[in-house]
Amino acid sequence: MVERRPWLTLTSHLVLILGVLVVAFPLYLTWVASTQSAQQIHQGNPMSLWPGDEFWDTYRLTLFGGVNSAGSTLAPLWPMMKVSLATALIIALGKIAISLCSAFAIVYFRFPLRTLIFWSIFVTLMLPVEVRISPTYEVVASLGLLNTYAGLSIPLIASATATFLFRQFFMTVPDELVEAARIDGAGPMRFFKDVLLPLSATNIAAMFVIQFIYGWNQYLWPLLVTTDEGMYPVVLGIKRLIAGESWTEWNVVMASAMLAMLPPALVVIFMQKWFIKGLIETEK
């Protein structure tokens, strides 16, 4: 039992506040830079820590594009966010669907080499897309999937981690539920739909949050399979804003970073309750 001592409570709160400040200060600095003009950021030494008056102009230029202060034309950010959103949703939902079906088959069906197949799936954890990137790119290119949503998402859909987690959960489901469903005349798919899916709701929510952020933050794979600017995700778009430019619009870069953080942050905020339950709940 934790002892209630004033000095211990004060110390723990100070540590927590310090941690929040360490995490929040870069976000605050990014937001402040997005409210200033590029000239103010470049001329400031150091940059002012107070918000500027260019908030609306900077975010309008970032979202919808236009001519910047150096006379260059900036591409709008919202099509890139649309690509990132579609890709993240396809990856998250695809990983969950495939992993649920794989875990269901491994746990509830008896077939030859079942254990070997499971461990074959599990071993793929040691082969992330960065390791097998050359053959994967060759397959995607040969199938004509470059610059497509399928090429951005399908090679990343399979997930050994999600399959393992769902398998472990399915193994904790009491055998009495299986017997009761069988007595009621429920077939395998009805048992899967009416019993396992409702029980797996918190696990599915937790996996969705993790996999959505994973899909949203993809950089290396989109860098290889996209050559059309219309298929660039937002992470790649931010990188292009600061690559090879003699004059960098840092206010636009920071505004892009703030906008790129919004969808993952909203997913975590709205699904926080389900996410935490899915990670820590043990009794179903």
Short mmCIF file of C-alpha atoms in Angstrom, two decimals:
data_model
loop_
_atom_site.label_atom_id
_atom_site.label_comp_id
_atom_site.label_asym_id
_atom_site.label_seq_id
_atom_site.Cartn_x
_atom_site.Cartn_y
_atom_site.Cartn_z
CA MET A 1 0.00 0.00 0.00
CA VAL A 2 1.32 3.45 -0.95
CA GLU A 3 1.89 5.66 2.08
CA ARG A 4 0.21 9.07 2.03
CA ARG A 5 2.97 11.53 2.82
CA PRO A 6 2.80 15.23 1.85
CA TRP A 7 6.36 15.40 0.58
CA LEU A 8 5.86 12.29 -1.53
CA THR A 9 2.67 13.71 -3.06
CA LEU A 10 4.41 17.02 -3.78
CA THR A 11 7.39 15.29 -5.37
CA SER A 12 5.21 13.10 -7.59
CA HIS A 13 3.18 16.11 -8.76
CA LEU A 14 6.34 18.09 -9.52
CA VAL A 15 7.71 15.20 -11.57
CA LEU A 16 4.42 14.91 -13.49
CA ILE A 17 4.30 18.67 -14.13
CA LEU A 18 7.90 18.63 -15.33
CA GLY A 19 7.09 15.75 -17.69
CA VAL A 20 4.09 17.63 -19.08
CA LEU A 21 6.22 20.74 -19.65
CA VAL A 22 8.92 18.74 -21.44
CA VAL A 23 6.34 17.17 -23.75
CA ALA A 24 4.19 20.28 -24.24
CA PHE A 25 6.91 22.88 -24.87
CA PRO A 26 7.84 21.64 -28.38
CA LEU A 27 4.13 21.60 -29.27
CA TYR A 28 3.73 25.13 -27.97
CA LEU A 29 6.81 26.26 -29.88
CA THR A 30 5.44 24.67 -33.06
CA TRP A 31 2.09 26.42 -32.62
CA VAL A 32 3.75 29.79 -31.91
CA ALA A 33 5.89 29.48 -35.04
CA SER A 34 2.78 28.72 -37.10
CA THR A 35 1.22 32.03 -36.02
CA GLN A 36 4.18 34.13 -37.16
CA SER A 37 5.42 35.10 -40.60
CA ALA A 38 8.45 33.48 -42.22
CA GLN A 39 10.36 36.77 -41.93
CA GLN A 40 9.69 37.01 -38.21
CA ILE A 41 10.97 33.47 -37.67
CA HIS A 42 14.10 33.98 -39.77
CA GLN A 43 14.93 37.39 -38.30
CA GLY A 44 14.23 36.48 -34.70
CA ASN A 45 17.34 35.47 -32.78
CA PRO A 46 15.96 33.70 -30.88
CA MET A 47 12.41 33.38 -32.18
CA SER A 48 9.73 35.07 -30.12
CA LEU A 49 7.85 32.77 -27.78
CA TRP A 50 4.67 34.83 -28.03
CA PRO A 51 2.00 34.08 -30.66
CA GLY A 52 1.99 36.28 -33.73
CA ASP A 53 -0.85 37.75 -35.79
CA GLU A 54 -0.43 35.58 -38.92
CA PHE A 55 -2.52 32.64 -37.71
CA TRP A 56 -5.33 32.78 -40.27
CA ASP A 57 -3.10 33.69 -43.21
CA THR A 58 -0.61 30.92 -42.43
CA TYR A 59 -3.20 28.19 -41.99
CA ARG A 60 -5.15 29.30 -45.07
CA LEU A 61 -1.96 29.18 -47.13
CA THR A 62 -1.07 25.79 -45.64
CA LEU A 63 -4.44 24.15 -46.21
CA PHE A 64 -5.35 25.58 -49.61
CA GLY A 65 -1.97 26.50 -51.10
CA GLY A 66 -0.92 29.67 -52.85
CA VAL A 67 2.07 31.93 -53.34
CA ASN A 68 4.36 32.30 -50.35
CA SER A 69 6.46 35.29 -49.31
CA ALA A 70 9.35 34.16 -51.55
CA GLY A 71 7.12 34.05 -54.63
CA SER A 72 6.99 30.24 -54.83
CA THR A 73 3.76 28.30 -55.19
CA LEU A 74 2.92 25.98 -52.31
CA ALA A 75 0.79 22.88 -52.82
CA PRO A 76 -2.32 22.63 -50.60
CA LEU A 77 -2.09 20.33 -47.60
CA TRP A 78 -5.67 19.09 -47.43
CA PRO A 79 -5.35 16.59 -50.36
CA MET A 80 -2.31 15.10 -48.60
CA MET A 81 -4.30 14.79 -45.39
CA LYS A 82 -7.05 13.06 -47.34
CA VAL A 83 -4.53 10.54 -48.69
CA SER A 84 -3.09 9.96 -45.21
CA LEU A 85 -6.56 9.53 -43.71
CA ALA A 86 -7.67 7.03 -46.35
CA THR A 87 -4.42 5.08 -46.08
CA ALA A 88 -4.50 5.01 -42.27
CA LEU A 89 -8.12 3.82 -42.22
CA ILE A 90 -7.48 1.10 -44.80
CA ILE A 91 -4.40 -0.12 -42.91
CA ALA A 92 -6.09 -0.05 -39.49
CA LEU A 93 -9.35 -1.70 -40.56
CA GLY A 94 -7.55 -4.17 -42.82
CA LYS A 95 -5.13 -5.23 -40.08
CA ILE A 96 -7.98 -5.72 -37.62
CA ALA A 97 -10.15 -7.70 -40.05
CA ILE A 98 -7.36 -10.02 -41.21
CA SER A 99 -6.03 -10.52 -37.68
CA LEU A 100 -9.48 -11.33 -36.28
CA CYS A 101 -10.11 -13.93 -38.97
CA SER A 102 -6.62 -15.42 -38.61
CA ALA A 103 -6.85 -15.68 -34.83
CA PHE A 104 -10.37 -17.15 -35.06
CA ALA A 105 -9.21 -19.84 -37.48
CA ILE A 106 -6.14 -20.71 -35.42
CA VAL A 107 -8.00 -21.01 -32.12
CA TYR A 108 -11.33 -22.56 -33.08
CA PHE A 109 -10.56 -24.77 -36.08
CA ARG A 110 -8.58 -27.99 -36.12
CA PHE A 111 -6.47 -28.47 -39.23
CA PRO A 112 -3.04 -29.93 -40.03
CA LEU A 113 0.02 -27.86 -39.12
CA ARG A 114 -2.08 -25.34 -37.21
CA THR A 115 0.67 -24.59 -34.69
CA LEU A 116 3.31 -24.32 -37.41
CA ILE A 117 1.15 -21.84 -39.32
CA PHE A 118 0.68 -19.71 -36.22
CA TRP A 119 4.41 -19.59 -35.52
CA SER A 120 5.06 -18.83 -39.18
CA ILE A 121 2.82 -15.78 -38.80
CA PHE A 122 4.49 -14.83 -35.53
CA VAL A 123 8.00 -15.06 -37.02
CA THR A 124 7.09 -12.32 -39.50
CA LEU A 125 7.51 -9.88 -36.60
CA MET A 126 11.21 -10.08 -37.41
CA LEU A 127 10.52 -9.04 -41.01
CA PRO A 128 9.05 -5.51 -41.01
CA VAL A 129 8.47 -3.74 -44.29
CA GLU A 130 11.88 -2.02 -44.02
CA VAL A 131 13.62 -5.42 -44.16
CA ARG A 132 11.64 -6.76 -47.14
CA ILE A 133 11.23 -3.44 -48.88
CA SER A 134 12.99 -4.35 -52.14
CA PRO A 135 10.96 -7.49 -53.00
CA THR A 136 7.77 -5.82 -51.77
CA TYR A 137 8.38 -2.84 -54.04
CA GLU A 138 9.09 -5.18 -56.96
CA VAL A 139 5.76 -6.95 -56.44
CA VAL A 140 3.81 -3.69 -56.11
CA ALA A 141 5.47 -2.23 -59.21
CA SER A 142 4.88 -5.36 -61.28
CA LEU A 143 1.18 -5.29 -60.35
CA GLY A 144 0.87 -1.67 -61.42
CA LEU A 145 -0.02 -0.44 -57.92
CA LEU A 146 2.34 2.53 -57.77
CA ASN A 147 0.60 5.83 -56.95
CA THR A 148 -2.53 4.03 -55.73
CA TYR A 149 -4.22 3.59 -52.38
CA ALA A 150 -3.82 -0.17 -52.77
CA GLY A 151 -0.06 0.19 -53.22
CA LEU A 152 0.17 2.45 -50.17
CA SER A 153 -1.84 0.21 -47.86
CA ILE A 154 -2.03 -3.47 -48.90
CA PRO A 155 1.68 -4.31 -48.25
CA LEU A 156 1.25 -2.97 -44.70
CA ILE A 157 -2.05 -4.65 -43.83
CA ALA A 158 -0.87 -8.00 -42.45
CA SER A 159 -0.10 -7.83 -38.72
CA ALA A 160 1.44 -10.63 -36.68
CA THR A 161 1.14 -8.53 -33.52
CA ALA A 162 -2.63 -8.09 -33.84
CA THR A 163 -3.06 -11.77 -34.74
CA PHE A 164 -1.12 -12.79 -31.64
CA LEU A 165 -3.09 -10.46 -29.35
CA PHE A 166 -6.47 -11.59 -30.67
CA ARG A 167 -5.39 -15.23 -30.42
CA GLN A 168 -4.40 -14.77 -26.81
CA PHE A 169 -7.76 -13.17 -26.04
CA PHE A 170 -9.77 -15.84 -27.87
CA MET A 171 -7.99 -18.49 -25.81
CA THR A 172 -9.38 -16.89 -22.63
CA VAL A 173 -12.99 -17.15 -23.83
CA PRO A 174 -14.68 -19.88 -21.72
CA ASP A 175 -15.41 -23.15 -23.47
CA GLU A 176 -18.94 -22.93 -22.01
CA LEU A 177 -19.72 -20.11 -24.46
CA VAL A 178 -18.66 -22.29 -27.36
CA GLU A 179 -20.78 -25.18 -26.12
CA ALA A 180 -23.78 -22.93 -25.49
CA ALA A 181 -23.53 -21.50 -29.00
CA ARG A 182 -23.27 -24.99 -30.45
CA ILE A 183 -26.36 -26.14 -28.51
CA ASP A 184 -28.29 -23.12 -29.77
CA GLY A 185 -27.44 -24.16 -33.30
CA ALA A 186 -25.05 -21.30 -34.01
CA GLY A 187 -22.52 -21.98 -36.73
CA PRO A 188 -18.91 -20.79 -36.67
CA MET A 189 -19.57 -17.45 -38.36
CA ARG A 190 -22.57 -16.68 -36.18
CA PHE A 191 -20.53 -17.49 -33.08
CA PHE A 192 -17.80 -15.21 -34.42
CA LYS A 193 -20.22 -12.36 -35.17
CA ASP A 194 -22.56 -12.58 -32.16
CA VAL A 195 -20.17 -13.69 -29.42
CA LEU A 196 -16.51 -13.04 -30.21
CA LEU A 197 -16.81 -9.64 -31.88
CA PRO A 198 -18.79 -8.02 -29.02
CA LEU A 199 -16.36 -9.47 -26.49
CA SER A 200 -13.42 -8.17 -28.54
CA ALA A 201 -14.73 -4.59 -28.79
CA THR A 202 -12.18 -3.07 -26.40
CA ASN A 203 -9.30 -5.00 -27.99
CA ILE A 204 -10.43 -3.88 -31.43
CA ALA A 205 -10.58 -0.27 -30.26
CA ALA A 206 -7.08 -0.45 -28.80
CA MET A 207 -5.70 -2.01 -31.98
CA PHE A 208 -7.48 0.58 -34.12
CA VAL A 209 -5.80 3.45 -32.28
CA ILE A 210 -2.36 1.86 -32.54
CA GLN A 211 -2.70 0.85 -36.19
CA PHE A 212 -4.27 4.16 -37.26
CA ILE A 213 -1.30 6.08 -35.87
CA TYR A 214 1.04 3.54 -37.48
CA GLY A 215 -0.60 4.04 -40.87
CA TRP A 216 -0.79 7.82 -40.53
CA ASN A 217 2.92 8.18 -39.72
CA GLN A 218 4.20 6.07 -42.62
CA TYR A 219 7.04 7.80 -44.47
CA LEU A 220 9.53 5.37 -46.00
CA TRP A 221 7.04 3.20 -47.90
CA PRO A 222 5.05 6.14 -49.41
CA LEU A 223 8.36 7.71 -50.38
CA LEU A 224 9.07 4.70 -52.59
CA VAL A 225 5.67 3.95 -54.11
CA THR A 226 4.46 7.49 -54.85
CA THR A 227 5.80 9.69 -57.62
CA ASP A 228 2.57 11.59 -58.27
CA GLU A 229 2.15 14.60 -55.98
CA GLY A 230 -1.57 13.90 -55.83
CA MET A 231 -0.82 10.70 -53.88
CA TYR A 232 1.62 12.18 -51.36
CA PRO A 233 0.64 11.62 -47.69
CA VAL A 234 0.94 14.51 -45.29
CA VAL A 235 4.18 13.28 -43.68
CA LEU A 236 5.87 13.24 -47.07
CA GLY A 237 4.42 16.65 -47.87
CA ILE A 238 5.95 18.16 -44.74
CA LYS A 239 9.34 16.73 -45.64
CA ARG A 240 9.15 18.25 -49.11
CA LEU A 241 8.49 21.68 -47.62
CA ILE A 242 11.97 21.73 -46.05
CA ALA A 243 13.91 19.72 -48.65
CA GLY A 244 16.16 21.55 -51.08
CA GLU A 245 14.71 25.01 -50.51
CA SER A 246 16.98 28.03 -50.16
CA TRP A 247 14.18 29.82 -48.32
CA THR A 248 12.05 27.67 -46.04
CA GLU A 249 8.62 28.86 -44.99
CA TRP A 250 8.98 27.65 -41.44
CA ASN A 251 5.60 29.04 -40.44
CA VAL A 252 3.97 26.85 -43.11
CA VAL A 253 6.05 23.86 -42.04
CA MET A 254 4.98 24.29 -38.42
CA ALA A 255 1.34 24.82 -39.40
CA SER A 256 1.51 21.63 -41.48
CA ALA A 257 2.94 19.77 -38.50
CA MET A 258 0.14 21.03 -36.25
CA LEU A 259 -2.53 20.01 -38.76
CA ALA A 260 -0.88 16.62 -39.27
CA MET A 261 -1.07 15.96 -35.52
CA LEU A 262 -4.80 16.64 -35.31
CA PRO A 263 -6.32 13.38 -36.69
CA PRO A 264 -4.18 11.01 -34.56
CA ALA A 265 -4.75 13.21 -31.51
CA LEU A 266 -8.52 13.21 -32.07
CA VAL A 267 -8.55 9.43 -32.50
CA VAL A 268 -6.68 9.00 -29.21
CA ILE A 269 -8.91 11.51 -27.37
CA PHE A 270 -12.24 10.10 -28.54
CA MET A 271 -11.18 6.46 -28.13
CA GLN A 272 -9.11 6.91 -24.97
CA LYS A 273 -11.56 5.05 -22.73
CA TRP A 274 -11.78 2.05 -25.06
CA PHE A 275 -8.04 2.14 -25.72
CA ILE A 276 -7.15 1.95 -22.02
CA LYS A 277 -9.72 -0.77 -21.36
CA GLY A 278 -8.40 -2.81 -24.27
CA LEU A 279 -4.85 -2.66 -22.92
CA ILE A 280 -5.47 -3.33 -19.22
CA GLU A 281 -8.75 -5.21 -18.98
CA THR A 282 -8.25 -8.85 -18.12
CA GLU A 283 -11.70 -9.99 -17.01
CA LYS A 284 -14.26 -10.26 -19.77
#
